PDB file of C-alpha atoms in Angstrom:
ATOM      1  CA  UNK A   1      88.044 180.388 -59.388  1.00 61.00           C
ATOM      2  CA  UNK A   2      89.358 178.284 -56.518  1.00 78.00           C
ATOM      3  CA  UNK A   3      87.425 175.107 -55.817  1.00 86.00           C
ATOM      4  CA  UNK A   4      87.356 173.736 -52.271  1.00 92.00           C
ATOM      5  CA  UNK A   5      86.606 170.341 -50.817  1.00 94.00           C
ATOM      6  CA  UNK A   6      84.308 171.977 -48.285  1.00 95.00           C
ATOM      7  CA  UNK A   7      82.954 171.318 -44.843  1.00 97.00           C
ATOM      8  CA  UNK A   8      79.226 170.894 -45.463  1.00 97.00           C
ATOM      9  CA  UNK A   9      76.871 171.873 -42.656  1.00 98.00           C
ATOM     10  CA  UNK A  10      73.158 171.108 -42.551  1.00 98.00           C
ATOM     11  CA  UNK A  11      71.211 173.245 -40.086  1.00 98.00           C
ATOM     12  CA  UNK A  12      67.858 171.567 -39.472  1.00 98.00           C
ATOM     13  CA  UNK A  13      64.879 173.522 -38.227  1.00 97.00           C
ATOM     14  CA  UNK A  14      61.188 173.990 -38.710  1.00 93.00           C
ATOM     15  CA  UNK A  15      59.710 177.253 -39.984  1.00 89.00           C
ATOM     16  CA  UNK A  16      59.824 180.446 -37.896  1.00 86.00           C
ATOM     17  CA  UNK A  17      62.810 179.191 -35.889  1.00 91.00           C
ATOM     18  CA  UNK A  18      65.306 182.027 -36.481  1.00 94.00           C
ATOM     19  CA  UNK A  19      66.587 179.939 -39.385  1.00 96.00           C
ATOM     20  CA  UNK A  20      67.013 182.820 -41.847  1.00 97.00           C
ATOM     21  CA  UNK A  21      68.833 184.945 -39.279  1.00 97.00           C
ATOM     22  CA  UNK A  22      71.175 182.002 -38.729  1.00 98.00           C
ATOM     23  CA  UNK A  23      71.773 181.850 -42.476  1.00 98.00           C
ATOM     24  CA  UNK A  24      72.575 185.582 -42.405  1.00 98.00           C
ATOM     25  CA  UNK A  25      75.053 184.936 -39.580  1.00 98.00           C
ATOM     26  CA  UNK A  26      76.941 182.241 -41.492  1.00 98.00           C
ATOM     27  CA  UNK A  27      76.868 184.254 -44.712  1.00 98.00           C
ATOM     28  CA  UNK A  28      78.587 187.106 -42.870  1.00 98.00           C
ATOM     29  CA  UNK A  29      81.621 184.903 -42.137  1.00 97.00           C
ATOM     30  CA  UNK A  30      83.109 185.526 -45.564  1.00 95.00           C
ATOM     31  CA  UNK A  31      84.302 181.920 -45.983  1.00 97.00           C
ATOM     32  CA  UNK A  32      80.867 180.350 -46.392  1.00 98.00           C
ATOM     33  CA  UNK A  33      78.425 179.837 -49.222  1.00 97.00           C
ATOM     34  CA  UNK A  34      74.825 179.523 -48.045  1.00 98.00           C
ATOM     35  CA  UNK A  35      72.028 177.465 -49.599  1.00 98.00           C
ATOM     36  CA  UNK A  36      68.454 178.422 -48.780  1.00 98.00           C
ATOM     37  CA  UNK A  37      65.940 175.567 -48.349  1.00 98.00           C
ATOM     38  CA  UNK A  38      67.141 173.509 -51.321  1.00 98.00           C
ATOM     39  CA  UNK A  39      64.354 170.899 -51.109  1.00 98.00           C
ATOM     40  CA  UNK A  40      61.469 173.392 -51.078  1.00 98.00           C
ATOM     41  CA  UNK A  41      60.394 172.891 -54.707  1.00 98.00           C
ATOM     42  CA  UNK A  42      60.800 169.118 -54.452  1.00 98.00           C
ATOM     43  CA  UNK A  43      58.655 169.169 -51.307  1.00 97.00           C
ATOM     44  CA  UNK A  44      55.889 171.109 -53.047  1.00 98.00           C
ATOM     45  CA  UNK A  45      56.056 168.839 -56.104  1.00 98.00           C
ATOM     46  CA  UNK A  46      55.872 165.671 -54.001  1.00 98.00           C
ATOM     47  CA  UNK A  47      53.061 166.834 -51.721  1.00 96.00           C
ATOM     48  CA  UNK A  48      51.012 169.024 -54.056  1.00 97.00           C
ATOM     49  CA  UNK A  49      50.604 171.526 -51.228  1.00 93.00           C
ATOM     50  CA  UNK A  50      49.567 175.079 -51.949  1.00 93.00           C
ATOM     51  CA  UNK A  51      52.069 177.511 -50.474  1.00 91.00           C
ATOM     52  CA  UNK A  52      52.552 181.236 -51.066  1.00 92.00           C
ATOM     53  CA  UNK A  53      54.497 181.745 -54.327  1.00 96.00           C
ATOM     54  CA  UNK A  54      54.191 178.046 -55.208  1.00 97.00           C
ATOM     55  CA  UNK A  55      54.567 178.589 -58.979  1.00 98.00           C
ATOM     56  CA  UNK A  56      57.664 180.749 -58.528  1.00 98.00           C
ATOM     57  CA  UNK A  57      59.285 178.203 -56.210  1.00 98.00           C
ATOM     58  CA  UNK A  58      58.652 175.310 -58.592  1.00 98.00           C
ATOM     59  CA  UNK A  59      60.179 177.338 -61.419  1.00 98.00           C
ATOM     60  CA  UNK A  60      63.222 178.436 -59.409  1.00 98.00           C
ATOM     61  CA  UNK A  61      64.494 175.110 -58.023  1.00 98.00           C
ATOM     62  CA  UNK A  62      64.870 171.496 -59.165  1.00 98.00           C
ATOM     63  CA  UNK A  63      61.817 169.419 -58.295  1.00 98.00           C
ATOM     64  CA  UNK A  64      63.700 166.104 -58.388  1.00 98.00           C
ATOM     65  CA  UNK A  65      64.862 165.464 -54.792  1.00 98.00           C
ATOM     66  CA  UNK A  66      67.634 163.146 -55.971  1.00 98.00           C
ATOM     67  CA  UNK A  67      69.100 165.959 -58.083  1.00 98.00           C
ATOM     68  CA  UNK A  68      69.007 168.246 -55.064  1.00 98.00           C
ATOM     69  CA  UNK A  69      70.631 165.597 -52.861  1.00 98.00           C
ATOM     70  CA  UNK A  70      73.503 165.202 -55.316  1.00 97.00           C
ATOM     71  CA  UNK A  71      74.095 168.955 -55.293  1.00 96.00           C
ATOM     72  CA  UNK A  72      74.047 169.069 -51.483  1.00 97.00           C
ATOM     73  CA  UNK A  73      76.797 166.467 -51.273  1.00 95.00           C
ATOM     74  CA  UNK A  74      78.904 167.520 -54.290  1.00 92.00           C
ATOM     75  CA  UNK A  75      82.684 167.220 -54.041  1.00 85.00           C
ATOM     76  CA  UNK A  76      83.623 170.853 -54.667  1.00 92.00           C
ATOM     77  CA  UNK A  77      82.394 174.320 -53.725  1.00 94.00           C
ATOM     78  CA  UNK A  78      83.450 177.942 -54.161  1.00 95.00           C
ATOM     79  CA  UNK A  79      84.114 178.422 -50.419  1.00 96.00           C
ATOM     80  CA  UNK A  80      85.644 176.297 -47.624  1.00 97.00           C
ATOM     81  CA  UNK A  81      82.261 175.990 -45.857  1.00 98.00           C
ATOM     82  CA  UNK A  82      78.828 175.255 -47.319  1.00 98.00           C
ATOM     83  CA  UNK A  83      75.945 176.092 -44.980  1.00 98.00           C
ATOM     84  CA  UNK A  84      72.612 174.515 -45.851  1.00 98.00           C
ATOM     85  CA  UNK A  85      69.464 175.963 -44.315  1.00 98.00           C
ATOM     86  CA  UNK A  86      67.373 172.805 -44.268  1.00 98.00           C
ATOM     87  CA  UNK A  87      63.692 172.598 -43.299  1.00 97.00           C
ATOM     88  CA  UNK A  88      62.724 169.444 -41.438  1.00 97.00           C
ATOM     89  CA  UNK A  89      59.187 169.351 -42.856  1.00 96.00           C
ATOM     90  CA  UNK A  90      60.585 169.240 -46.401  1.00 97.00           C
ATOM     91  CA  UNK A  91      61.977 165.737 -45.787  1.00 97.00           C
ATOM     92  CA  UNK A  92      58.857 163.830 -46.780  1.00 96.00           C
ATOM     93  CA  UNK A  93      58.685 160.326 -48.251  1.00 96.00           C
ATOM     94  CA  UNK A  94      60.500 160.325 -51.569  1.00 96.00           C
ATOM     95  CA  UNK A  95      63.303 162.626 -50.411  1.00 98.00           C
ATOM     96  CA  UNK A  96      66.538 160.620 -50.012  1.00 97.00           C
ATOM     97  CA  UNK A  97      68.552 160.582 -46.792  1.00 97.00           C
ATOM     98  CA  UNK A  98      71.791 158.888 -47.876  1.00 96.00           C
ATOM     99  CA  UNK A  99      73.425 162.223 -48.824  1.00 97.00           C
ATOM    100  CA  UNK A 100      73.315 163.249 -45.136  1.00 97.00           C
ATOM    101  CA  UNK A 101      76.203 160.908 -44.295  1.00 96.00           C
ATOM    102  CA  UNK A 102      78.861 163.294 -45.582  1.00 91.00           C
ATOM    103  CA  UNK A 103      77.667 166.375 -43.679  1.00 97.00           C
ATOM    104  CA  UNK A 104      77.977 167.864 -40.213  1.00 97.00           C
ATOM    105  CA  UNK A 105      74.575 168.410 -38.652  1.00 98.00           C
ATOM    106  CA  UNK A 106      73.084 170.962 -36.289  1.00 98.00           C
ATOM    107  CA  UNK A 107      69.525 171.289 -35.008  1.00 98.00           C
ATOM    108  CA  UNK A 108      67.949 174.670 -34.330  1.00 98.00           C
ATOM    109  CA  UNK A 109      65.063 174.423 -31.864  1.00 98.00           C
ATOM    110  CA  UNK A 110      62.496 176.918 -30.589  1.00 96.00           C
ATOM    111  CA  UNK A 111      59.599 176.702 -28.128  1.00 95.00           C
ATOM    112  CA  UNK A 112      56.608 175.518 -30.179  1.00 94.00           C
ATOM    113  CA  UNK A 113      54.293 178.212 -28.791  1.00 94.00           C
ATOM    114  CA  UNK A 114      56.598 180.826 -30.315  1.00 93.00           C
ATOM    115  CA  UNK A 115      56.746 178.881 -33.571  1.00 93.00           C
ATOM    116  CA  UNK A 116      52.967 178.498 -33.800  1.00 94.00           C
ATOM    117  CA  UNK A 117      52.270 182.139 -32.999  1.00 90.00           C
ATOM    118  CA  UNK A 118      54.653 183.272 -35.737  1.00 85.00           C
ATOM    119  CA  UNK A 119      53.675 180.620 -38.300  1.00 86.00           C
ATOM    120  CA  UNK A 120      49.963 181.391 -37.995  1.00 85.00           C
ATOM    121  CA  UNK A 121      50.636 184.983 -39.082  1.00 82.00           C
ATOM    122  CA  UNK A 122      51.972 183.739 -42.431  1.00 78.00           C
ATOM    123  CA  UNK A 123      49.907 180.617 -43.170  1.00 77.00           C
ATOM    124  CA  UNK A 124      46.167 179.981 -43.001  1.00 69.00           C
ATOM    125  CA  UNK A 125      46.499 176.250 -42.244  1.00 78.00           C
ATOM    126  CA  UNK A 126      48.580 175.149 -39.267  1.00 86.00           C
ATOM    127  CA  UNK A 127      49.400 171.508 -38.444  1.00 92.00           C
ATOM    128  CA  UNK A 128      51.931 169.474 -36.495  1.00 94.00           C
ATOM    129  CA  UNK A 129      53.464 168.248 -39.761  1.00 93.00           C
ATOM    130  CA  UNK A 130      53.815 171.813 -41.069  1.00 91.00           C
ATOM    131  CA  UNK A 131      55.942 173.006 -38.138  1.00 94.00           C
ATOM    132  CA  UNK A 132      58.352 170.102 -38.437  1.00 95.00           C
ATOM    133  CA  UNK A 133      58.880 168.963 -34.822  1.00 97.00           C
ATOM    134  CA  UNK A 134      58.216 165.261 -35.424  1.00 97.00           C
ATOM    135  CA  UNK A 135      60.450 165.285 -38.493  1.00 97.00           C
ATOM    136  CA  UNK A 136      63.176 167.131 -36.587  1.00 98.00           C
ATOM    137  CA  UNK A 137      63.320 164.376 -33.971  1.00 98.00           C
ATOM    138  CA  UNK A 138      63.470 161.678 -36.671  1.00 98.00           C
ATOM    139  CA  UNK A 139      66.278 163.506 -38.476  1.00 98.00           C
ATOM    140  CA  UNK A 140      68.199 164.027 -35.244  1.00 98.00           C
ATOM    141  CA  UNK A 141      67.981 160.313 -34.479  1.00 98.00           C
ATOM    142  CA  UNK A 142      69.284 159.544 -37.977  1.00 97.00           C
ATOM    143  CA  UNK A 143      72.063 162.155 -37.857  1.00 98.00           C
ATOM    144  CA  UNK A 144      73.195 160.723 -34.513  1.00 97.00           C
ATOM    145  CA  UNK A 145      74.087 157.470 -36.285  1.00 96.00           C
ATOM    146  CA  UNK A 146      76.137 159.135 -39.045  1.00 94.00           C
ATOM    147  CA  UNK A 147      79.880 159.679 -38.847  1.00 82.00           C
ATOM    148  CA  UNK A 148      81.851 160.297 -35.663  1.00 81.00           C
ATOM    149  CA  UNK A 149      80.606 163.819 -34.872  1.00 89.00           C
ATOM    150  CA  UNK A 150      77.464 164.185 -32.762  1.00 94.00           C
ATOM    151  CA  UNK A 151      74.870 166.648 -34.085  1.00 97.00           C
ATOM    152  CA  UNK A 152      74.780 169.958 -32.222  1.00 98.00           C
ATOM    153  CA  UNK A 153      71.572 171.386 -30.720  1.00 98.00           C
ATOM    154  CA  UNK A 154      71.053 175.132 -30.297  1.00 98.00           C
ATOM    155  CA  UNK A 155      67.987 177.000 -29.055  1.00 97.00           C
ATOM    156  CA  UNK A 156      66.871 180.115 -30.928  1.00 96.00           C
ATOM    157  CA  UNK A 157      66.140 182.032 -27.726  1.00 95.00           C
ATOM    158  CA  UNK A 158      69.567 181.228 -26.285  1.00 96.00           C
ATOM    159  CA  UNK A 159      71.171 182.548 -29.446  1.00 97.00           C
ATOM    160  CA  UNK A 160      69.166 185.762 -29.193  1.00 96.00           C
ATOM    161  CA  UNK A 161      70.060 186.078 -25.499  1.00 96.00           C
ATOM    162  CA  UNK A 162      73.828 185.575 -25.904  1.00 97.00           C
ATOM    163  CA  UNK A 163      74.754 185.139 -29.566  1.00 98.00           C
ATOM    164  CA  UNK A 164      78.525 185.121 -29.106  1.00 98.00           C
ATOM    165  CA  UNK A 165      78.444 182.386 -26.481  1.00 98.00           C
ATOM    166  CA  UNK A 166      75.973 180.194 -28.350  1.00 98.00           C
ATOM    167  CA  UNK A 167      77.551 180.639 -31.774  1.00 98.00           C
ATOM    168  CA  UNK A 168      80.962 179.850 -30.292  1.00 98.00           C
ATOM    169  CA  UNK A 169      79.527 176.626 -28.843  1.00 98.00           C
ATOM    170  CA  UNK A 170      77.831 175.796 -32.150  1.00 98.00           C
ATOM    171  CA  UNK A 171      80.987 176.341 -34.169  1.00 98.00           C
ATOM    172  CA  UNK A 172      83.039 174.235 -31.756  1.00 98.00           C
ATOM    173  CA  UNK A 173      80.539 171.404 -32.095  1.00 97.00           C
ATOM    174  CA  UNK A 174      80.732 171.657 -35.875  1.00 98.00           C
ATOM    175  CA  UNK A 175      84.536 171.711 -35.888  1.00 97.00           C
ATOM    176  CA  UNK A 176      84.936 175.214 -37.321  1.00 98.00           C
ATOM    177  CA  UNK A 177      86.307 178.447 -35.890  1.00 98.00           C
ATOM    178  CA  UNK A 178      83.890 181.037 -34.541  1.00 98.00           C
ATOM    179  CA  UNK A 179      84.109 184.318 -36.496  1.00 98.00           C
ATOM    180  CA  UNK A 180      83.105 187.603 -34.788  1.00 98.00           C
ATOM    181  CA  UNK A 181      81.600 188.704 -38.105  1.00 98.00           C
ATOM    182  CA  UNK A 182      78.783 186.198 -37.459  1.00 98.00           C
ATOM    183  CA  UNK A 183      77.279 188.600 -34.907  1.00 98.00           C
ATOM    184  CA  UNK A 184      76.017 191.137 -37.448  1.00 98.00           C
ATOM    185  CA  UNK A 185      75.093 191.585 -41.101  1.00 98.00           C
ATOM    186  CA  UNK A 186      73.942 194.301 -43.463  1.00 97.00           C
ATOM    187  CA  UNK A 187      70.267 195.124 -43.781  1.00 97.00           C
ATOM    188  CA  UNK A 188      68.286 193.893 -46.793  1.00 97.00           C
ATOM    189  CA  UNK A 189      67.953 190.865 -49.094  1.00 97.00           C
ATOM    190  CA  UNK A 190      70.912 188.619 -49.881  1.00 97.00           C
ATOM    191  CA  UNK A 191      71.881 186.767 -53.086  1.00 97.00           C
ATOM    192  CA  UNK A 192      71.324 183.348 -51.485  1.00 97.00           C
ATOM    193  CA  UNK A 193      67.726 184.104 -50.497  1.00 98.00           C
ATOM    194  CA  UNK A 194      65.097 181.836 -51.990  1.00 98.00           C
ATOM    195  CA  UNK A 195      62.532 183.219 -54.398  1.00 98.00           C
ATOM    196  CA  UNK A 196      59.963 183.002 -51.558  1.00 96.00           C
ATOM    197  CA  UNK A 197      61.805 185.673 -49.557  1.00 96.00           C
ATOM    198  CA  UNK A 198      59.300 188.499 -50.270  1.00 94.00           C
ATOM    199  CA  UNK A 199      56.615 186.573 -48.384  1.00 91.00           C
ATOM    200  CA  UNK A 200      58.689 185.392 -45.417  1.00 90.00           C
ATOM    201  CA  UNK A 201      61.800 187.532 -44.890  1.00 95.00           C
ATOM    202  CA  UNK A 202      60.479 191.023 -44.122  1.00 93.00           C
ATOM    203  CA  UNK A 203      61.628 190.969 -40.482  1.00 92.00           C
ATOM    204  CA  UNK A 204      65.087 189.533 -41.109  1.00 96.00           C
ATOM    205  CA  UNK A 205      65.642 191.934 -44.007  1.00 97.00           C
ATOM    206  CA  UNK A 206      65.078 194.811 -41.602  1.00 97.00           C
ATOM    207  CA  UNK A 207      67.587 193.398 -39.109  1.00 97.00           C
ATOM    208  CA  UNK A 208      71.351 193.810 -38.746  1.00 98.00           C
ATOM    209  CA  UNK A 209      71.893 191.209 -36.025  1.00 98.00           C
ATOM    210  CA  UNK A 210      70.206 189.012 -33.453  1.00 97.00           C
ATOM    211  CA  UNK A 211      67.582 190.841 -31.397  1.00 93.00           C
ATOM    212  CA  UNK A 212      67.033 190.151 -27.683  1.00 92.00           C
ATOM    213  CA  UNK A 213      64.312 187.605 -26.899  1.00 87.00           C
ATOM    214  CA  UNK A 214      60.993 188.154 -25.217  1.00 79.00           C
ATOM    215  CA  UNK A 215      60.631 186.304 -21.929  1.00 73.00           C
ATOM    216  CA  UNK A 216      56.900 185.784 -22.426  1.00 84.00           C
ATOM    217  CA  UNK A 217      55.603 182.570 -24.003  1.00 88.00           C
ATOM    218  CA  UNK A 218      52.669 183.469 -26.292  1.00 85.00           C
ATOM    219  CA  UNK A 219      49.153 182.483 -25.298  1.00 86.00           C
ATOM    220  CA  UNK A 220      47.664 180.356 -28.066  1.00 88.00           C
ATOM    221  CA  UNK A 221      44.044 179.736 -29.042  1.00 86.00           C
ATOM    222  CA  UNK A 222      42.621 176.486 -27.683  1.00 88.00           C
ATOM    223  CA  UNK A 223      42.440 175.144 -31.267  1.00 87.00           C
ATOM    224  CA  UNK A 224      46.251 174.884 -31.271  1.00 91.00           C
ATOM    225  CA  UNK A 225      46.540 172.780 -28.104  1.00 93.00           C
ATOM    226  CA  UNK A 226      46.452 169.483 -30.000  1.00 94.00           C
ATOM    227  CA  UNK A 227      49.484 170.689 -31.980  1.00 95.00           C
ATOM    228  CA  UNK A 228      51.271 172.344 -29.080  1.00 94.00           C
ATOM    229  CA  UNK A 229      51.271 169.368 -26.720  1.00 96.00           C
ATOM    230  CA  UNK A 230      53.150 166.786 -28.859  1.00 97.00           C
ATOM    231  CA  UNK A 231      55.466 169.490 -30.203  1.00 96.00           C
ATOM    232  CA  UNK A 232      56.279 170.629 -26.668  1.00 96.00           C
ATOM    233  CA  UNK A 233      57.115 167.075 -25.628  1.00 98.00           C
ATOM    234  CA  UNK A 234      59.636 166.822 -28.486  1.00 98.00           C
ATOM    235  CA  UNK A 235      61.024 170.287 -27.750  1.00 98.00           C
ATOM    236  CA  UNK A 236      61.614 169.361 -24.111  1.00 98.00           C
ATOM    237  CA  UNK A 237      63.471 166.221 -25.213  1.00 98.00           C
ATOM    238  CA  UNK A 238      65.747 168.387 -27.361  1.00 98.00           C
ATOM    239  CA  UNK A 239      66.329 170.807 -24.464  1.00 97.00           C
ATOM    240  CA  UNK A 240      67.436 167.921 -22.254  1.00 97.00           C
ATOM    241  CA  UNK A 241      69.800 166.626 -24.921  1.00 96.00           C
ATOM    242  CA  UNK A 242      71.168 170.139 -25.460  1.00 96.00           C
ATOM    243  CA  UNK A 243      71.901 170.500 -21.738  1.00 95.00           C
ATOM    244  CA  UNK A 244      73.862 167.273 -21.877  1.00 94.00           C
ATOM    245  CA  UNK A 245      76.021 168.783 -24.629  1.00 91.00           C
ATOM    246  CA  UNK A 246      76.926 171.949 -22.727  1.00 78.00           C
TER     247      UNK A 246
END
């Protein structure tokens, strides 16, 4: 089997951000190996949090974050591109950051009202830390200091509105060629899916491409306002930075 010295891409997002659909898009390229949330088990082990399918996740992945970091920055891979679907909220204290220096970084954002409305359907407890906005800003600030390539910002709703345009811009920012095959994929589970997929991936498994967005911002219960407000401030900062990139 051919071994490549690959381009390694880390796509950073919080949960319910179109992140699995983006992984499907890169997997459809044919020249990319995808890695699904590699720090999930380490995150659960470090925090002790109860998540759906916790036991299965801990059994399926390494729980040592340093072992995961070494794998994410390894010298060789089976394809020219390695796409890492990375969750910002997984990067808690105890998870190393030094491995990020050798990667190209992108940040997938979404309006926090949409994130909260979707997240609350899957999880009983909702918090600012759980949706990853604060961590996403911290990781963006760090990634901006690494290497000579600025991290790329893309908005989930823009991708759904015009996937070819936005994916072309994303690929250009990452220094790779856009592939038309990124616009669609086959229905159903994929080999790279994490063991947690049965709980989270029902919608994306039914899809064959990016679906058009809804123009309406969800109305949230008043109990979520204390989460929405700081998350929205961070989101708006990302939108401004993204506009400066276009």
